[in-house]
């Protein structure tokens, strides 16, 4: 792992300014770009730590606050550790922002994030990698399908509602995906029941998408997030191995 530099940055979008965190190796070189999509709890110290970890492996990583229309991060006061007792009140403050982020708005923003990375002095101009967590997994899949020529690889971990029966469900973009995909599902995830996993797998197979899907046994929704009670150290380490393998082969 190399030394890392992290800074707060602002990303111009069609609808305002998205606050974000940028992490990259502390050198003068350009590195493959990665767009890291947050979970519902948003841009906070733990996600910055995750970005630093990726940067230490040789990537330039951008973590945008996808809820920027509702304000700069954090939208709600967050404790250092999010336990089950704290979740309901936090989510009550955050869920309206999540519901307001329509697929159309999210992909308009995704174009802005990709444009910013394309002009970033610390990033190469090659197609990017994407990783997303919780709601970010759906954003990763949508971005891969909406900007196929600009995404080399995308991964989603403990994603929710990836393959619903809604006409705009994330899995419906499978036919436009050219990137290689990886999904690490939690087997104890109320937000992604087995029928959705099967529906997602079928859509990717029928579209001929290069992909790998694994179900992490004993893992809960949010297993990568060390500042929550859902964290599972073994599953989180497995996620890092899978993610770095994917990016190492494709970026």
mmCIF file of C-alpha atoms in Angstrom, residues 12-243:
data_model
loop_
_atom_site.group_PDB
_atom_site.id
_atom_site.type_symbol
_atom_site.label_atom_id
_atom_site.label_comp_id
_atom_site.label_asym_id
_atom_site.label_seq_id
_atom_site.Cartn_x
_atom_site.Cartn_y
_atom_site.Cartn_z
ATOM 1 C CA UNK A 12 -20.373 20.973 -10.598
ATOM 2 C CA UNK A 13 -23.576 19.333 -11.831
ATOM 3 C CA UNK A 14 -26.566 20.540 -13.811
ATOM 4 C CA UNK A 15 -28.445 21.018 -10.542
ATOM 5 C CA UNK A 16 -25.820 22.511 -8.245
ATOM 6 C CA UNK A 17 -22.595 21.522 -6.515
ATOM 7 C CA UNK A 18 -22.004 18.025 -5.171
ATOM 8 C CA UNK A 19 -19.584 17.875 -2.267
ATOM 9 C CA UNK A 20 -17.238 14.919 -2.522
ATOM 10 C CA UNK A 21 -14.055 13.299 -1.265
ATOM 11 C CA UNK A 22 -11.085 12.538 -3.514
ATOM 12 C CA UNK A 23 -8.327 10.108 -2.541
ATOM 13 C CA UNK A 24 -5.280 9.200 -4.627
ATOM 14 C CA UNK A 25 -1.703 7.978 -4.219
ATOM 15 C CA UNK A 26 0.503 10.779 -2.950
ATOM 16 C CA UNK A 27 2.645 11.094 -6.061
ATOM 17 C CA UNK A 28 2.719 12.968 -9.359
ATOM 18 C CA UNK A 29 1.388 10.099 -11.496
ATOM 19 C CA UNK A 30 -2.056 9.523 -12.985
ATOM 20 C CA UNK A 31 -3.912 6.469 -11.731
ATOM 21 C CA UNK A 32 -6.976 4.506 -12.871
ATOM 22 C CA UNK A 33 -10.140 6.255 -11.723
ATOM 23 C CA UNK A 34 -12.762 4.736 -9.439
ATOM 24 C CA UNK A 35 -16.191 6.163 -8.635
ATOM 25 C CA UNK A 36 -17.306 4.992 -5.192
ATOM 26 C CA UNK A 37 -21.040 5.252 -4.566
ATOM 27 C CA UNK A 38 -22.025 5.695 -0.923
ATOM 28 C CA UNK A 39 -24.537 3.760 1.131
ATOM 29 C CA UNK A 40 -27.626 5.460 2.574
ATOM 30 C CA UNK A 41 -25.756 6.832 5.594
ATOM 31 C CA UNK A 42 -23.713 8.928 3.218
ATOM 32 C CA UNK A 43 -20.312 10.524 2.937
ATOM 33 C CA UNK A 44 -18.648 10.215 6.343
ATOM 34 C CA UNK A 45 -15.311 9.186 7.895
ATOM 35 C CA UNK A 46 -15.763 5.469 7.237
ATOM 36 C CA UNK A 47 -16.337 5.973 3.505
ATOM 37 C CA UNK A 48 -13.296 8.214 3.373
ATOM 38 C CA UNK A 49 -11.330 5.376 4.966
ATOM 39 C CA UNK A 50 -12.629 2.990 2.301
ATOM 40 C CA UNK A 51 -11.600 5.431 -0.420
ATOM 41 C CA UNK A 52 -8.143 5.744 1.153
ATOM 42 C CA UNK A 53 -7.827 1.956 1.143
ATOM 43 C CA UNK A 54 -8.556 1.819 -2.583
ATOM 44 C CA UNK A 55 -6.224 4.732 -3.248
ATOM 45 C CA UNK A 56 -3.490 2.893 -1.389
ATOM 46 C CA UNK A 57 -3.859 0.094 -3.910
ATOM 47 C CA UNK A 58 -3.117 2.515 -6.747
ATOM 48 C CA UNK A 59 -6.400 4.179 -7.700
ATOM 49 C CA UNK A 60 -7.789 7.706 -7.811
ATOM 50 C CA UNK A 61 -11.112 7.474 -5.984
ATOM 51 C CA UNK A 62 -14.032 9.906 -5.993
ATOM 52 C CA UNK A 63 -16.814 9.593 -3.389
ATOM 53 C CA UNK A 64 -19.649 12.040 -4.149
ATOM 54 C CA UNK A 65 -22.445 12.984 -1.790
ATOM 55 C CA UNK A 66 -25.278 11.815 -4.036
ATOM 56 C CA UNK A 67 -27.806 13.563 -1.768
ATOM 57 C CA UNK A 68 -26.239 16.996 -2.362
ATOM 58 C CA UNK A 69 -29.564 18.506 -3.454
ATOM 59 C CA UNK A 70 -30.714 18.201 0.154
ATOM 60 C CA UNK A 71 -27.505 19.652 1.574
ATOM 61 C CA UNK A 72 -23.854 18.944 2.160
ATOM 62 C CA UNK A 73 -22.893 15.769 4.006
ATOM 63 C CA UNK A 74 -23.795 14.612 6.520
ATOM 64 C CA UNK A 75 -27.529 15.184 6.101
ATOM 65 C CA UNK A 76 -28.198 13.801 9.567
ATOM 66 C CA UNK A 77 -26.087 13.810 12.696
ATOM 67 C CA UNK A 78 -24.273 10.492 12.775
ATOM 68 C CA UNK A 79 -22.762 8.814 15.824
ATOM 69 C CA UNK A 80 -19.305 7.294 15.556
ATOM 70 C CA UNK A 81 -20.981 3.876 15.642
ATOM 71 C CA UNK A 82 -24.454 3.312 14.181
ATOM 72 C CA UNK A 83 -26.193 0.694 16.307
ATOM 73 C CA UNK A 84 -29.687 -0.730 15.733
ATOM 74 C CA UNK A 85 -31.228 1.683 18.235
ATOM 75 C CA UNK A 86 -29.930 4.693 16.299
ATOM 76 C CA UNK A 87 -30.900 3.489 12.816
ATOM 77 C CA UNK A 88 -34.624 4.400 12.756
ATOM 78 C CA UNK A 89 -34.128 8.072 13.583
ATOM 79 C CA UNK A 90 -31.182 8.408 11.196
ATOM 80 C CA UNK A 91 -33.043 6.729 8.358
ATOM 81 C CA UNK A 92 -36.107 8.872 8.981
ATOM 82 C CA UNK A 93 -33.965 11.897 8.169
ATOM 83 C CA UNK A 94 -32.171 10.301 5.219
ATOM 84 C CA UNK A 95 -34.832 8.304 3.353
ATOM 85 C CA UNK A 96 -36.609 11.357 1.878
ATOM 86 C CA UNK A 97 -33.358 12.261 0.128
ATOM 87 C CA UNK A 98 -32.970 8.709 -1.161
ATOM 88 C CA UNK A 99 -36.517 8.699 -2.512
ATOM 89 C CA UNK A 100 -35.962 12.076 -4.193
ATOM 90 C CA UNK A 101 -32.962 10.743 -6.111
ATOM 91 C CA UNK A 102 -34.770 9.436 -9.185
ATOM 92 C CA UNK A 103 -32.932 7.316 -11.767
ATOM 93 C CA UNK A 104 -33.011 10.275 -14.172
ATOM 94 C CA UNK A 105 -31.416 12.641 -11.653
ATOM 95 C CA UNK A 106 -28.904 10.036 -10.502
ATOM 96 C CA UNK A 107 -27.679 9.374 -14.038
ATOM 97 C CA UNK A 108 -27.522 13.074 -14.844
ATOM 98 C CA UNK A 109 -25.232 13.369 -11.838
ATOM 99 C CA UNK A 110 -23.268 10.285 -12.872
ATOM 100 C CA UNK A 111 -22.359 12.032 -16.120
ATOM 101 C CA UNK A 112 -21.031 14.972 -14.125
ATOM 102 C CA UNK A 113 -18.968 12.705 -11.858
ATOM 103 C CA UNK A 114 -17.478 10.896 -14.875
ATOM 104 C CA UNK A 115 -16.724 14.192 -16.614
ATOM 105 C CA UNK A 116 -14.985 15.482 -13.491
ATOM 106 C CA UNK A 117 -12.862 12.355 -13.216
ATOM 107 C CA UNK A 118 -11.985 12.576 -16.918
ATOM 108 C CA UNK A 119 -10.457 16.007 -16.306
ATOM 109 C CA UNK A 120 -8.902 15.167 -12.941
ATOM 110 C CA UNK A 121 -5.094 15.587 -13.055
ATOM 111 C CA UNK A 122 -4.615 12.586 -10.771
ATOM 112 C CA UNK A 123 -6.678 10.196 -12.943
ATOM 113 C CA UNK A 124 -6.029 8.483 -16.264
ATOM 114 C CA UNK A 125 -8.423 9.073 -19.140
ATOM 115 C CA UNK A 126 -9.287 5.393 -19.521
ATOM 116 C CA UNK A 127 -12.726 3.921 -18.660
ATOM 117 C CA UNK A 128 -13.340 3.911 -14.913
ATOM 118 C CA UNK A 129 -14.181 1.374 -12.257
ATOM 119 C CA UNK A 130 -17.211 1.745 -10.017
ATOM 120 C CA UNK A 131 -18.030 0.254 -6.655
ATOM 121 C CA UNK A 132 -21.278 0.836 -4.768
ATOM 122 C CA UNK A 133 -22.724 -0.113 -1.412
ATOM 123 C CA UNK A 134 -26.364 -0.496 -0.358
ATOM 124 C CA UNK A 135 -28.225 1.966 -2.627
ATOM 125 C CA UNK A 136 -24.874 2.656 -4.266
ATOM 126 C CA UNK A 137 -24.880 -0.835 -5.780
ATOM 127 C CA UNK A 138 -27.928 0.105 -7.813
ATOM 128 C CA UNK A 139 -26.277 3.354 -8.860
ATOM 129 C CA UNK A 140 -23.193 1.419 -9.952
ATOM 130 C CA UNK A 141 -25.281 -0.891 -12.130
ATOM 131 C CA UNK A 142 -27.285 1.986 -13.611
ATOM 132 C CA UNK A 143 -24.124 3.945 -14.397
ATOM 133 C CA UNK A 144 -22.549 0.959 -16.139
ATOM 134 C CA UNK A 145 -25.658 0.640 -18.318
ATOM 135 C CA UNK A 146 -26.091 4.360 -18.978
ATOM 136 C CA UNK A 147 -22.437 5.091 -19.827
ATOM 137 C CA UNK A 148 -21.196 1.779 -21.237
ATOM 138 C CA UNK A 149 -18.212 3.191 -23.096
ATOM 139 C CA UNK A 150 -16.938 4.958 -20.010
ATOM 140 C CA UNK A 151 -17.115 2.121 -17.460
ATOM 141 C CA UNK A 152 -14.697 -0.810 -17.574
ATOM 142 C CA UNK A 153 -15.877 -2.577 -14.430
ATOM 143 C CA UNK A 154 -18.536 -2.158 -11.762
ATOM 144 C CA UNK A 155 -19.188 -3.894 -8.466
ATOM 145 C CA UNK A 156 -22.039 -3.799 -5.992
ATOM 146 C CA UNK A 157 -22.047 -5.012 -2.399
ATOM 147 C CA UNK A 158 -25.086 -5.696 -0.195
ATOM 148 C CA UNK A 159 -27.185 -3.849 -2.754
ATOM 149 C CA UNK A 160 -30.888 -3.363 -2.165
ATOM 150 C CA UNK A 161 -33.800 -3.490 -4.622
ATOM 151 C CA UNK A 162 -31.556 -4.345 -7.568
ATOM 152 C CA UNK A 163 -34.146 -6.379 -9.470
ATOM 153 C CA UNK A 164 -37.667 -5.414 -8.515
ATOM 154 C CA UNK A 165 -40.748 -5.638 -10.727
ATOM 155 C CA UNK A 166 -40.734 -1.859 -11.262
ATOM 156 C CA UNK A 167 -40.255 -0.756 -14.876
ATOM 157 C CA UNK A 168 -37.209 1.322 -13.899
ATOM 158 C CA UNK A 169 -35.544 -1.295 -11.690
ATOM 159 C CA UNK A 170 -31.720 -1.186 -11.930
ATOM 160 C CA UNK A 171 -31.515 -4.626 -13.571
ATOM 161 C CA UNK A 172 -33.403 -3.365 -16.639
ATOM 162 C CA UNK A 173 -30.212 -1.669 -17.915
ATOM 163 C CA UNK A 174 -28.443 -5.035 -18.288
ATOM 164 C CA UNK A 175 -28.781 -4.991 -22.074
ATOM 165 C CA UNK A 176 -26.656 -1.847 -22.316
ATOM 166 C CA UNK A 177 -23.823 -2.964 -20.020
ATOM 167 C CA UNK A 178 -20.432 -3.640 -21.591
ATOM 168 C CA UNK A 179 -18.394 -3.544 -18.351
ATOM 169 C CA UNK A 180 -17.472 -6.598 -16.315
ATOM 170 C CA UNK A 181 -19.621 -6.793 -13.182
ATOM 171 C CA UNK A 182 -19.300 -8.330 -9.738
ATOM 172 C CA UNK A 183 -21.950 -8.567 -7.027
ATOM 173 C CA UNK A 184 -21.388 -9.634 -3.433
ATOM 174 C CA UNK A 185 -24.834 -10.176 -1.938
ATOM 175 C CA UNK A 186 -25.583 -10.715 1.744
ATOM 176 C CA UNK A 187 -27.560 -13.852 2.493
ATOM 177 C CA UNK A 188 -29.345 -12.093 5.368
ATOM 178 C CA UNK A 189 -30.590 -9.114 3.389
ATOM 179 C CA UNK A 190 -34.217 -8.035 3.589
ATOM 180 C CA UNK A 191 -33.589 -5.557 0.762
ATOM 181 C CA UNK A 192 -32.576 -8.237 -1.751
ATOM 182 C CA UNK A 193 -34.595 -11.464 -1.357
ATOM 183 C CA UNK A 194 -33.658 -14.612 -3.321
ATOM 184 C CA UNK A 195 -36.178 -13.926 -6.073
ATOM 185 C CA UNK A 196 -34.463 -10.617 -6.854
ATOM 186 C CA UNK A 197 -31.058 -12.267 -6.944
ATOM 187 C CA UNK A 198 -32.459 -14.789 -9.436
ATOM 188 C CA UNK A 199 -34.077 -12.044 -11.529
ATOM 189 C CA UNK A 200 -30.824 -10.063 -11.635
ATOM 190 C CA UNK A 201 -28.820 -13.137 -12.587
ATOM 191 C CA UNK A 202 -31.264 -14.010 -15.362
ATOM 192 C CA UNK A 203 -31.144 -10.474 -16.792
ATOM 193 C CA UNK A 204 -27.338 -10.450 -16.828
ATOM 194 C CA UNK A 205 -27.149 -13.934 -18.366
ATOM 195 C CA UNK A 206 -29.658 -13.111 -21.090
ATOM 196 C CA UNK A 207 -27.798 -9.895 -21.922
ATOM 197 C CA UNK A 208 -24.482 -11.724 -22.135
ATOM 198 C CA UNK A 209 -22.881 -9.526 -19.479
ATOM 199 C CA UNK A 210 -19.549 -10.720 -18.116
ATOM 200 C CA UNK A 211 -20.258 -11.043 -14.445
ATOM 201 C CA UNK A 212 -19.759 -12.966 -11.249
ATOM 202 C CA UNK A 213 -22.272 -13.131 -8.425
ATOM 203 C CA UNK A 214 -21.578 -14.470 -4.946
ATOM 204 C CA UNK A 215 -23.776 -14.704 -1.864
ATOM 205 C CA UNK A 216 -21.837 -14.134 1.345
ATOM 206 C CA UNK A 217 -23.129 -16.532 3.957
ATOM 207 C CA UNK A 218 -23.680 -15.113 7.421
ATOM 208 C CA UNK A 219 -23.525 -11.525 6.153
ATOM 209 C CA UNK A 220 -26.130 -8.863 6.763
ATOM 210 C CA UNK A 221 -27.119 -5.855 4.696
ATOM 211 C CA UNK A 222 -24.293 -3.367 5.285
ATOM 212 C CA UNK A 223 -21.595 -5.921 6.058
ATOM 213 C CA UNK A 224 -18.788 -3.737 4.668
ATOM 214 C CA UNK A 225 -19.560 -0.745 6.879
ATOM 215 C CA UNK A 226 -17.300 -0.901 9.943
ATOM 216 C CA UNK A 227 -19.090 1.954 11.701
ATOM 217 C CA UNK A 228 -22.369 -0.007 11.862
ATOM 218 C CA UNK A 229 -23.617 -3.026 13.776
ATOM 219 C CA UNK A 230 -24.038 -4.897 10.463
ATOM 220 C CA UNK A 231 -20.274 -5.044 9.906
ATOM 221 C CA UNK A 232 -18.810 -8.473 9.275
ATOM 222 C CA UNK A 233 -15.006 -8.415 9.195
ATOM 223 C CA UNK A 234 -14.640 -11.681 7.279
ATOM 224 C CA UNK A 235 -17.176 -10.654 4.633
ATOM 225 C CA UNK A 236 -15.645 -7.192 4.358
ATOM 226 C CA UNK A 237 -12.196 -8.650 3.700
ATOM 227 C CA UNK A 238 -13.707 -10.983 1.108
ATOM 228 C CA UNK A 239 -15.251 -7.952 -0.577
ATOM 229 C CA UNK A 240 -11.864 -6.222 -0.773
ATOM 230 C CA UNK A 241 -10.271 -9.282 -2.363
ATOM 231 C CA UNK A 242 -13.027 -9.525 -4.971
ATOM 232 C CA UNK A 243 -13.009 -5.799 -5.713
#
